[in-house]
Coordinates of C-alpha atoms and ligand atoms in Angstrom, one line a residue:
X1 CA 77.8 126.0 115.5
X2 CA 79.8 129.8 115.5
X3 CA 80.6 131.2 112.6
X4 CA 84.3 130.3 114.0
X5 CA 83.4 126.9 113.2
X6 CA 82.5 127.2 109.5
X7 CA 85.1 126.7 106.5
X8 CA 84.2 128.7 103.8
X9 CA 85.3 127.2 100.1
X10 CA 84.0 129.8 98.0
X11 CA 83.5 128.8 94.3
X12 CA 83.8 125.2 95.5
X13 CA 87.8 125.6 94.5
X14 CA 89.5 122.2 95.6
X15 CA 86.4 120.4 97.2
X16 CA 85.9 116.5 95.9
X17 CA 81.8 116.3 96.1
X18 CA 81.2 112.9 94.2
X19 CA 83.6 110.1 92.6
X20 CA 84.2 109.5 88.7
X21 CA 85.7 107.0 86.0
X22 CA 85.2 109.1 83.7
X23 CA 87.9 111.8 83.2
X24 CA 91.3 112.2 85.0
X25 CA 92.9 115.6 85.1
X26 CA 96.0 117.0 86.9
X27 CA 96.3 120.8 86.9
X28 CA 99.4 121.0 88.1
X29 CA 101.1 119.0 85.5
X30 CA 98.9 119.8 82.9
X31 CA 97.3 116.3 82.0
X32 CA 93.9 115.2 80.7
X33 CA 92.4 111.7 80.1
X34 CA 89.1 110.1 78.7
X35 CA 88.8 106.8 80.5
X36 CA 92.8 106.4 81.0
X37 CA 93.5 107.4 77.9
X38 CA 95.7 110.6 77.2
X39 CA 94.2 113.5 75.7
X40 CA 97.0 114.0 73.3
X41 CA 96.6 110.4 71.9
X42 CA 92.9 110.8 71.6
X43 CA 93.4 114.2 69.9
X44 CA 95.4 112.8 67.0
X45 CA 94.6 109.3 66.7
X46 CA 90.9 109.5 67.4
X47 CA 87.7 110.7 66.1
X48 CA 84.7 112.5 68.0
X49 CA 82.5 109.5 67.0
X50 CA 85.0 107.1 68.9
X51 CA 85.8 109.3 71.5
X52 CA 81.9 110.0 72.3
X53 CA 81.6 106.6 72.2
X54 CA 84.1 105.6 74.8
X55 CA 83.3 108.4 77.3
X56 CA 79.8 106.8 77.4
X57 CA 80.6 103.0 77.3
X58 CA 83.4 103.5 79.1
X59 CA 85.8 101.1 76.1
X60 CA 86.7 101.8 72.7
X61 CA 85.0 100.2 70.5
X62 CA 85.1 97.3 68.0
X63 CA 84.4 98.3 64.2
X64 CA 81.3 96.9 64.6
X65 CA 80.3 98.7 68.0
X66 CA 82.0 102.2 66.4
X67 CA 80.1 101.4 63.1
X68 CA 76.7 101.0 65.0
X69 CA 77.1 103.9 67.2
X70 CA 77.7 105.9 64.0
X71 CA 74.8 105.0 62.2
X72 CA 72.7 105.4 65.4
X73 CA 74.2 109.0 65.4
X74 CA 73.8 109.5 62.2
X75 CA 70.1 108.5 62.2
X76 CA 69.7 111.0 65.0
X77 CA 70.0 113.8 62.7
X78 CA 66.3 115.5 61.8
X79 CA 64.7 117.5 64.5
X80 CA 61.0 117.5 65.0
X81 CA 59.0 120.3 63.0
X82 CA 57.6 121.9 65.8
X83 CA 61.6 123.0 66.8
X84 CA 61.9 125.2 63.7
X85 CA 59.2 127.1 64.6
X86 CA 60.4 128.1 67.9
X87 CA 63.6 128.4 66.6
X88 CA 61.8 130.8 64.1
X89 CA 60.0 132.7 66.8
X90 CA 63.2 133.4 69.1
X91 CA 65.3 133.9 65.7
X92 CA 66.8 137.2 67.0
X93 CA 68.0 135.4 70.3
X94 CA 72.2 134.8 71.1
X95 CA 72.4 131.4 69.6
X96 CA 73.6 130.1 72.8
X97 CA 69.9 130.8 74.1
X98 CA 68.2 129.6 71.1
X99 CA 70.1 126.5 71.7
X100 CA 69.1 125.9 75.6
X101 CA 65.3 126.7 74.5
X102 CA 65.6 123.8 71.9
X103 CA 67.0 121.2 74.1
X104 CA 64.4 122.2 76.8
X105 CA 61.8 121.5 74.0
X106 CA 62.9 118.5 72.6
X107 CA 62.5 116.9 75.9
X108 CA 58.6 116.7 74.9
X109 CA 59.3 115.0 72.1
X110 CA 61.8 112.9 72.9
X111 CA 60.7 108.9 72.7
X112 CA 62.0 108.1 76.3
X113 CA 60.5 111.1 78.5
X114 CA 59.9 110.5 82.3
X115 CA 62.8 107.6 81.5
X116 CA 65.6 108.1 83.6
X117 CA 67.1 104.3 83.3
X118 CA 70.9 104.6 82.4
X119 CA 69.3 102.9 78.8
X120 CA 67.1 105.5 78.2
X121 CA 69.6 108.3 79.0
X122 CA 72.6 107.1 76.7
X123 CA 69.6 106.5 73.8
X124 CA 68.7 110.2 74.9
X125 CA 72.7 111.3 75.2
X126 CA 72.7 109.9 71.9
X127 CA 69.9 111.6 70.1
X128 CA 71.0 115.0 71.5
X129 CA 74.2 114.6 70.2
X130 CA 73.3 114.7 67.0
X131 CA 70.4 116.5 67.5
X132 CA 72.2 119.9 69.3
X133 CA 74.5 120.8 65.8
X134 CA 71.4 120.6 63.9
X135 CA 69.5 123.2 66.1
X136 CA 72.4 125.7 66.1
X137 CA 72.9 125.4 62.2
X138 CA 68.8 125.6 61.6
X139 CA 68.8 128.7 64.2
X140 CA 71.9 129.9 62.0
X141 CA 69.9 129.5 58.9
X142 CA 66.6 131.0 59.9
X143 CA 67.7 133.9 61.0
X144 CA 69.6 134.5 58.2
X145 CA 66.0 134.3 56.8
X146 CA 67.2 131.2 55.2
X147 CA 65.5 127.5 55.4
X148 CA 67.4 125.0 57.3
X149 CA 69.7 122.3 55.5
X150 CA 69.0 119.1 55.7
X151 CA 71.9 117.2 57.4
X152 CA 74.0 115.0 55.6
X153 CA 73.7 111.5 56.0
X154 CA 77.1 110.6 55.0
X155 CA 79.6 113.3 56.5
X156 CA 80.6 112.7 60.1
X157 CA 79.4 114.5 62.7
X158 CA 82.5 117.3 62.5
X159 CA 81.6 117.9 58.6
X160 CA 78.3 117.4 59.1
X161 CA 78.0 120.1 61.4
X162 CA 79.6 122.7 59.1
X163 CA 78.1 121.1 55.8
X164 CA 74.6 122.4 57.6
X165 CA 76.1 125.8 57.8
X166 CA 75.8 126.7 54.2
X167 CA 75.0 123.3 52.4
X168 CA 78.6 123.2 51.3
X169 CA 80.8 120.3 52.3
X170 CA 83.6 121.8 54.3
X171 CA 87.4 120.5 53.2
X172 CA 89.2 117.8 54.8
X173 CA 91.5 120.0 56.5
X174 CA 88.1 121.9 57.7
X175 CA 86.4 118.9 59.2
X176 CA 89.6 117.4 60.5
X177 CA 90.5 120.3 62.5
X178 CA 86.4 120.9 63.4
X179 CA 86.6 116.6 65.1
X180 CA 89.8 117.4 66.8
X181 CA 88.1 120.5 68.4
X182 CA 84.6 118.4 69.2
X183 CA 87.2 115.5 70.8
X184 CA 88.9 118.1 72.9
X185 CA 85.9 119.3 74.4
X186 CA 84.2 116.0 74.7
X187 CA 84.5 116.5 78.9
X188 CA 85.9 118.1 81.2
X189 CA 85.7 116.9 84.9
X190 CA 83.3 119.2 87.6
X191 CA 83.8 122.1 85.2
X192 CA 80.5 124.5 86.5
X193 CA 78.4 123.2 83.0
X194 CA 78.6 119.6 84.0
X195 CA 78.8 120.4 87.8
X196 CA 75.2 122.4 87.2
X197 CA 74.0 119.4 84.9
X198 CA 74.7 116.6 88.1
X199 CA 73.1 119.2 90.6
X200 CA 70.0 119.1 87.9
X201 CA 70.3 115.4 87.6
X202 CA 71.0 115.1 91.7
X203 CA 67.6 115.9 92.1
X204 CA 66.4 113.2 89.8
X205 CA 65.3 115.4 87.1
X206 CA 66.3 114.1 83.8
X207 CA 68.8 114.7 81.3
X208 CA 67.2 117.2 79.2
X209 CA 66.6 119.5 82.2
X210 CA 70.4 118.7 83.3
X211 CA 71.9 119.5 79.6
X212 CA 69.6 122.9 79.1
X213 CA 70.6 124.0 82.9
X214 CA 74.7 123.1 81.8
X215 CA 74.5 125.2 78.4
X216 CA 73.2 128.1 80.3
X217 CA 76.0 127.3 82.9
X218 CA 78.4 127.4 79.8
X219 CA 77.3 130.5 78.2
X220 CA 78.9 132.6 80.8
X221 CA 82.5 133.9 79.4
X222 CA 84.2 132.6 82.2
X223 CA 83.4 129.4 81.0
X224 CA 82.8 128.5 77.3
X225 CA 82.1 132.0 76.2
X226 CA 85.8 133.2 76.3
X227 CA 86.7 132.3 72.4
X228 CA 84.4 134.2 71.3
X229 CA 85.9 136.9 73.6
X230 CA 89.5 136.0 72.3
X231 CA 88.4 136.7 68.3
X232 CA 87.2 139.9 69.5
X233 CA 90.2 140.8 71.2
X234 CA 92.3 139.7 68.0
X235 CA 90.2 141.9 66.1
X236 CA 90.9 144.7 68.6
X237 CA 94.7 143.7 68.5
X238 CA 94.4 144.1 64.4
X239 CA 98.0 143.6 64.1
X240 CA 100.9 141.7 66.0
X241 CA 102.8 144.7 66.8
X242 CA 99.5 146.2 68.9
X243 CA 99.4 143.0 71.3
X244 CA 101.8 144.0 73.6
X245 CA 100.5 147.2 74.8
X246 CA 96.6 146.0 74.2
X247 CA 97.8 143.6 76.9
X248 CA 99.3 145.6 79.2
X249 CA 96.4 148.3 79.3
X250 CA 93.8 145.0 80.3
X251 CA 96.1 144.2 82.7
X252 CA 96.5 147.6 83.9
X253 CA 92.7 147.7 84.8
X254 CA 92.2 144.7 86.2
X255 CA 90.8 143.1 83.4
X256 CA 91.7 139.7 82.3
X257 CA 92.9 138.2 79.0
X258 CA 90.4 136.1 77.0
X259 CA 91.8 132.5 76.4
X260 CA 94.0 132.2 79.3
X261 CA 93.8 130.8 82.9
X262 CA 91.7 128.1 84.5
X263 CA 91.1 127.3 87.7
X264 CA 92.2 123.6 87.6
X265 CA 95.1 123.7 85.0
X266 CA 98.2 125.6 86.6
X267 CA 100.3 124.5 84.1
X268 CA 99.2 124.8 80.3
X269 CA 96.1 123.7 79.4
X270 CA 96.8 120.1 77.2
X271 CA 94.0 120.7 75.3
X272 CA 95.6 124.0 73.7
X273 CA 98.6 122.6 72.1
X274 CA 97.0 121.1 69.9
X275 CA 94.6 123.7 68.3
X276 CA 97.9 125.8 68.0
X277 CA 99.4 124.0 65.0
X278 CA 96.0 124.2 63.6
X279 CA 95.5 127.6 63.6
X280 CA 99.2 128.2 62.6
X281 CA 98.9 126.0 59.3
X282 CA 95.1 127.3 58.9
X283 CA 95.5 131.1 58.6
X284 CA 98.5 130.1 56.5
X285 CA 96.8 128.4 54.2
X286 CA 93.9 130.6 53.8
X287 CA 96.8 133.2 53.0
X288 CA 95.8 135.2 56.6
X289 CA 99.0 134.8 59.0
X290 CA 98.3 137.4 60.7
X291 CA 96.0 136.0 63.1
X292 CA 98.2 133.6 64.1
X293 CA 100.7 136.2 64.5
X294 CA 98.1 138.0 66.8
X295 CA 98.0 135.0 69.1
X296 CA 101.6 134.6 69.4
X297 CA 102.3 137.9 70.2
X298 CA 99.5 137.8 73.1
X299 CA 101.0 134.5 74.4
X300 CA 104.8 136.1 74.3
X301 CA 102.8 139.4 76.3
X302 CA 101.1 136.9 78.8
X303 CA 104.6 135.3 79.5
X304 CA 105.1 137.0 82.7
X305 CA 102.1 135.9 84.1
X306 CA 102.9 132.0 83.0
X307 CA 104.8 132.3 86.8
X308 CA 101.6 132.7 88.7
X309 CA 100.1 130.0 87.0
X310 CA 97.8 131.9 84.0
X311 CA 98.8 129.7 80.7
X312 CA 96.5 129.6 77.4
X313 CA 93.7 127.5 78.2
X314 CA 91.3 125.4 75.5
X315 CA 89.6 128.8 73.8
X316 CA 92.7 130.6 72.9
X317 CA 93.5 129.2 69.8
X318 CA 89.5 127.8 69.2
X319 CA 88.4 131.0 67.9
X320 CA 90.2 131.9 65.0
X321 CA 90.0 128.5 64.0
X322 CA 86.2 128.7 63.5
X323 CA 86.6 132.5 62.4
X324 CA 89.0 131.2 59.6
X325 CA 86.0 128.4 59.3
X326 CA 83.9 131.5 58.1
X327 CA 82.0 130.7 61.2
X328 CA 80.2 133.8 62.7
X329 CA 81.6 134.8 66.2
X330 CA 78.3 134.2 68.1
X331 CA 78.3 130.6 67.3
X332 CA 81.8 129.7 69.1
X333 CA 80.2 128.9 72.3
X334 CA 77.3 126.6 70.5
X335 CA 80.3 124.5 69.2
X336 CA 81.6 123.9 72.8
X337 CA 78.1 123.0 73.4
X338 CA 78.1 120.2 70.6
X339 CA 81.4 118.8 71.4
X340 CA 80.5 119.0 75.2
X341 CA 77.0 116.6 74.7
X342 CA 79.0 113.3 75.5
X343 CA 80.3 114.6 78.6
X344 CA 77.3 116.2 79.9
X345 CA 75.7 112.9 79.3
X346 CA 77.9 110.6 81.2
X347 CA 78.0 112.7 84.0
X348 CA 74.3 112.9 84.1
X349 CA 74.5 108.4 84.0
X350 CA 77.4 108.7 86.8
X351 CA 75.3 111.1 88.9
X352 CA 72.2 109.0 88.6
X353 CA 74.0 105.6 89.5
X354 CA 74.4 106.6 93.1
X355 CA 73.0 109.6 93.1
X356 CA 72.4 112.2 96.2
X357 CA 70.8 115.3 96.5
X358 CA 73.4 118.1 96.1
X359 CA 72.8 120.4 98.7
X360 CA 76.0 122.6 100.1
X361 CA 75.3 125.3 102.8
X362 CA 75.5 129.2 102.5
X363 CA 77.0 130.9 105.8
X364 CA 74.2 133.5 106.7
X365 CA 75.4 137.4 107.0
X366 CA 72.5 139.2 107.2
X367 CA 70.4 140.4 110.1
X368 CA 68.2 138.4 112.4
X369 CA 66.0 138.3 115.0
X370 CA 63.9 141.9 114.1
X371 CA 60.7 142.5 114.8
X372 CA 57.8 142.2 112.2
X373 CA 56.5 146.0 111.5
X374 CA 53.3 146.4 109.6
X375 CA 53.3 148.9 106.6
X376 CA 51.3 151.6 107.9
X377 CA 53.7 151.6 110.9
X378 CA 57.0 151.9 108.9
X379 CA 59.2 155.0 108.0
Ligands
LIG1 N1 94.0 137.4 82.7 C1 94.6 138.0 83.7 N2 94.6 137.6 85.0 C2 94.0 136.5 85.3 C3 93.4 135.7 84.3 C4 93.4 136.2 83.0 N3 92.8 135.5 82.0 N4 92.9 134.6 84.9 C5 93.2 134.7 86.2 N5 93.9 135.8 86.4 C6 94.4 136.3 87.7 C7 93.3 136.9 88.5 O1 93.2 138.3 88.2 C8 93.8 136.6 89.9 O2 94.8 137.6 90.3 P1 94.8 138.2 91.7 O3 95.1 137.0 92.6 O4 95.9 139.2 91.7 O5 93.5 138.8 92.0 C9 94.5 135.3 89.8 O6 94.9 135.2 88.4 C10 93.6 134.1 90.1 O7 92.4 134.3 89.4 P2 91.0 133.7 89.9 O8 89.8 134.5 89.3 O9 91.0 133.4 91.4 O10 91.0 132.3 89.2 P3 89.8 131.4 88.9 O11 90.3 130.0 89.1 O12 88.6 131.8 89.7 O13 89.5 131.8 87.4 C11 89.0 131.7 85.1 C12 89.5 130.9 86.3 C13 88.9 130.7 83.9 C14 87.6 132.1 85.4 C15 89.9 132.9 84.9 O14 91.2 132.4 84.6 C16 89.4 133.7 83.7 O15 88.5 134.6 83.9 N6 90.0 133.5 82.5 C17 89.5 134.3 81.3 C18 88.3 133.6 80.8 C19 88.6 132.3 80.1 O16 89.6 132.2 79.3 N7 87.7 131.3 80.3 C20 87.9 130.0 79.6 C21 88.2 128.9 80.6 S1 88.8 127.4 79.8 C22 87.3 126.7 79.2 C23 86.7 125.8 80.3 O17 87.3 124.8 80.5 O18 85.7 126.2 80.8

C-alpha cells in the first residue's frame, strides 16, 4: 500500500467504529436521546435514578424495578476503609486524579473482580455509581483536614451527593437542579471518555480499568474540564459590560471560548437549554444576577460564530450552577464524572457483548531503512 492509498481521519471525526442502542444523537439538528427517548423529556420529567436505570436496562422501570434499583443504589453507598487512606495520602492531588486512583483501587475490593459477565458488570456499574460521589466528597473533606460524612441513606443520589459536601442537606431547588445536571450527563455516544473506556473494555479488561482510563480521558478541558474553565472565565469577565471585549481578545489569539463548540453538535447543544433557566432563576435567587448576566453577554459575543457552527455546549451554563452550589471550582469535572458512571457502564456491557479488539492504524512518517551505528561510532 502507498501512502496515496491511505485515508487519514484524524481525531476519528465522522468514523462509525461499533453499533449502539443506547444513545441517539444528531448534531446537525441538535437532538439527544436515552434509549428513544428525548433528552428534553427526560430532563424534566425524570430523575437520575430512573434515567440510570433505563440506560442500563435498556426500559423504564416499574415502581417496583425503580424502587429496587434505588435501594440497591442507595445501599452502595460506604466505601471500603482502606480508600480513605489513599484518599488521605494523595489529599493534595486535582480531585479529578484522586478520583481515577479510587476507582482503580476499588477494583480490589470489589465482590465481583476477574467477573466480566454482563451480571457482574451492571452489579459493578451499580456499586460505582454510588460509590464515585462518595470518593470525591471524602477526597473533598480530607483535604480540607476534615473527616468524611457519612452518606445519607435517605436523600437521592443528587442530594446525597451535596448533603456529603458539608453534612448539610442541600434545598430542593439545590438537589433538583444537581439530578437534572447528573441526567444530562448520564451518556453521551463515542464522546473520547467512553470511546477510551470500550477501547479498555475491547481488550477484555474489565470495567474498573475501562471507567478509571475514561475519567482520565475526561479530565482533559476539551472534554469535561471546560466548566470549570467557563467559571474562571466568568470570574475574569467580573462584569457583563467586560464580556464583549474579553471575547474578542481570546478570539483574537486563537484561543477558544470555554463552554462552546463540540465536535458532533453543530447546532446547539440540547443539553444546554436546559441548565440556562437554572442558572438564570438560581443566581436570582441567591440575590447574584450577575453571573447570569456574564453568560448572556458571552453568548450574545459568541453570536457571530453560531454561523460556523460553535453554539454553547453542555458546560456553559454547568459551572455557575455548582459555583452558586458553593461548590469549589476543582470539583466541576468530578460531577461530570458521577453523572457520567451509567453511561460508562453501558458502553462497557455493549462493548463486551460483541466485543473486538480496537485497533486503528497510524500512517508512519518517520525515517526507515538506516543503518544500525554502535555508540562509540556516533557523532
Ligand atoms: N471557541 C472559539 N473557536 C472555536 C471553539 C471555541 N470554543 N470551538 C471550535 N472553534 C473553532 C476552531 O478554532 C476551529 O476554527 P478554524 O477552522 O478557523 O481553525 C473550528 O471552530 C473547528 O474547531 P475544531 O477544533 O476542529 O473542532 P473540534 O470538533 O475538534 O473541537 C471542541 C470540539 C469541543 C474540542 C472545541 O469546540 C473546543 O475546544 N471547545 C472548548 C472546550 C469545551 O467547551 N469543551 C466541552 C465540550 S462539551 C462536553 C462534552 O460533551 O465533552
Amino acid at each position: 500500500m502507498t501512502t496515496d492509498d491511505i485515508t487519514l481521519h484524524r481525531g476519528l471525526a465522522g468514523v462509525y467504529f461499533d453499533r449502539s442502542a443506547t444513545t441517539f444523537i444528531d448534531g446537525k439538528e441538535g437532538v439527544l436521546e436515552y434509549r428513544g427517548y428525548n433528552i428534553d423529556e427526560l430532563a424534566e420529567l425524570s430523575t437520575f435514578e430512573e434515567t440510570a436505570y433505563l440506560l442500563i436496562h435498556g426500559e423504564l422501570p416499574t415502581q417496583t424495578q425503580l424502587d429496587n434499583y434505588d435501594a440497591d443504589l442507595k445501599g452502595a453507598r460506604e466505601l471500603p476503609e482502606q480508600i480513605f487512606d489513599i484518599l488521605a495520602l494523595i489529599k493534595d492531588s486535582h480531585p479529578m486524579d484522586a478520583l481515577r486512583t479510587a476507582v482503580s483501587a476499588l477494583a480490589g475490593f470489589d465482590p465481583d473482580r476477574n467477573d466480566n459477565s454482563a451480571e457482574a458488570t451492571i452489579r459493578k456499574g451499580l456499586r460505582l455509581t454510588s460509590q464515585v460521589p462518595s470518593i470525591v466528597m471524602a477526597h473533598h473533606n480530607i483535604r480540607a483536614g476534615k473527616d468524611p460524612i457519612k452518606p445519607s441513606t435517605t436523600l437521592n443520589h443528587a442530594g446525597n451527593f451535596l448533603y456529603m459536601m458539608d453534612g448539610k442537606e442541600p434545598s430542593a431547588q439545590a438537589m433538583n437542579l444537581m439530578d437534572k445536571d447528573f441526567v444530562l450527563h448520564a451518556d453521551h455516544g463515542s464522546n473520547a471518555s467512553a470511546f477510551t473506556a470500550r477501547v479498555v473494555a475491547g481488550t477484555a479488561a474489565d470495567l474498573h480499568g475501562a471507567i478509571t482510563a475514561g475519567i482520565a480521558a475526561l479530565s482533559g478541558p476539551s472534554h469535561g474540564g471546560a466548566a470549570e474553565n467557563v467559571m474562571q472565565m466568568a470570574r475574569e469577565i467580573g462584569k457583563a459590560e467586560n464580556a464583549a471585549d474579553y471575547v474578542q481578545d481570546l478570539l483574537s489569539n486563537r484561543k477558544r471560548v470555554m463552554g462552546f463548540g463540540h465536535r458532533v453538535y453543530k447546532a446547539e447543544d440540547p443539553r444546554a437549554g436546559h441548565l440556562r433557566e437554572g442558572v438564570k432563576d438560581l443566581s436570582e435567587e441567591m440575590g447574584q444576577p450577575e453571573w447570569y448576566r456574564i453568560l448572556e453577554a458571552v453568548v450574545d459575543a459568541m453570536k457571530p460564530y453560531t454561523r460556523r457552527g460553535i453554539h454553547v455546549n453542555v458546560d456553559f451554563f454547568a459551572g455557575v450552577i455548582y459555583y452558586l452550589n458553593g461548590i469549589p471550582q476543582d470539583l466541576f469535572v468530578p460531577i461530570f464524572a458521577v453523572g457520567r458512571i451509567p453511561g460508562w457502564t453501558i458502553q462497557v456491557i455493549e462493548q463486551f457483548e460483541h466485543n473486538i479488539l480496537i485497533r486503528p492504524l497510524l500512517q508512519y512518517t518517520g525515517k526507515r531503512n538506516r543503518k544500525y551505528v554502535p555508540i562509540a561510532e556516533r557523532g
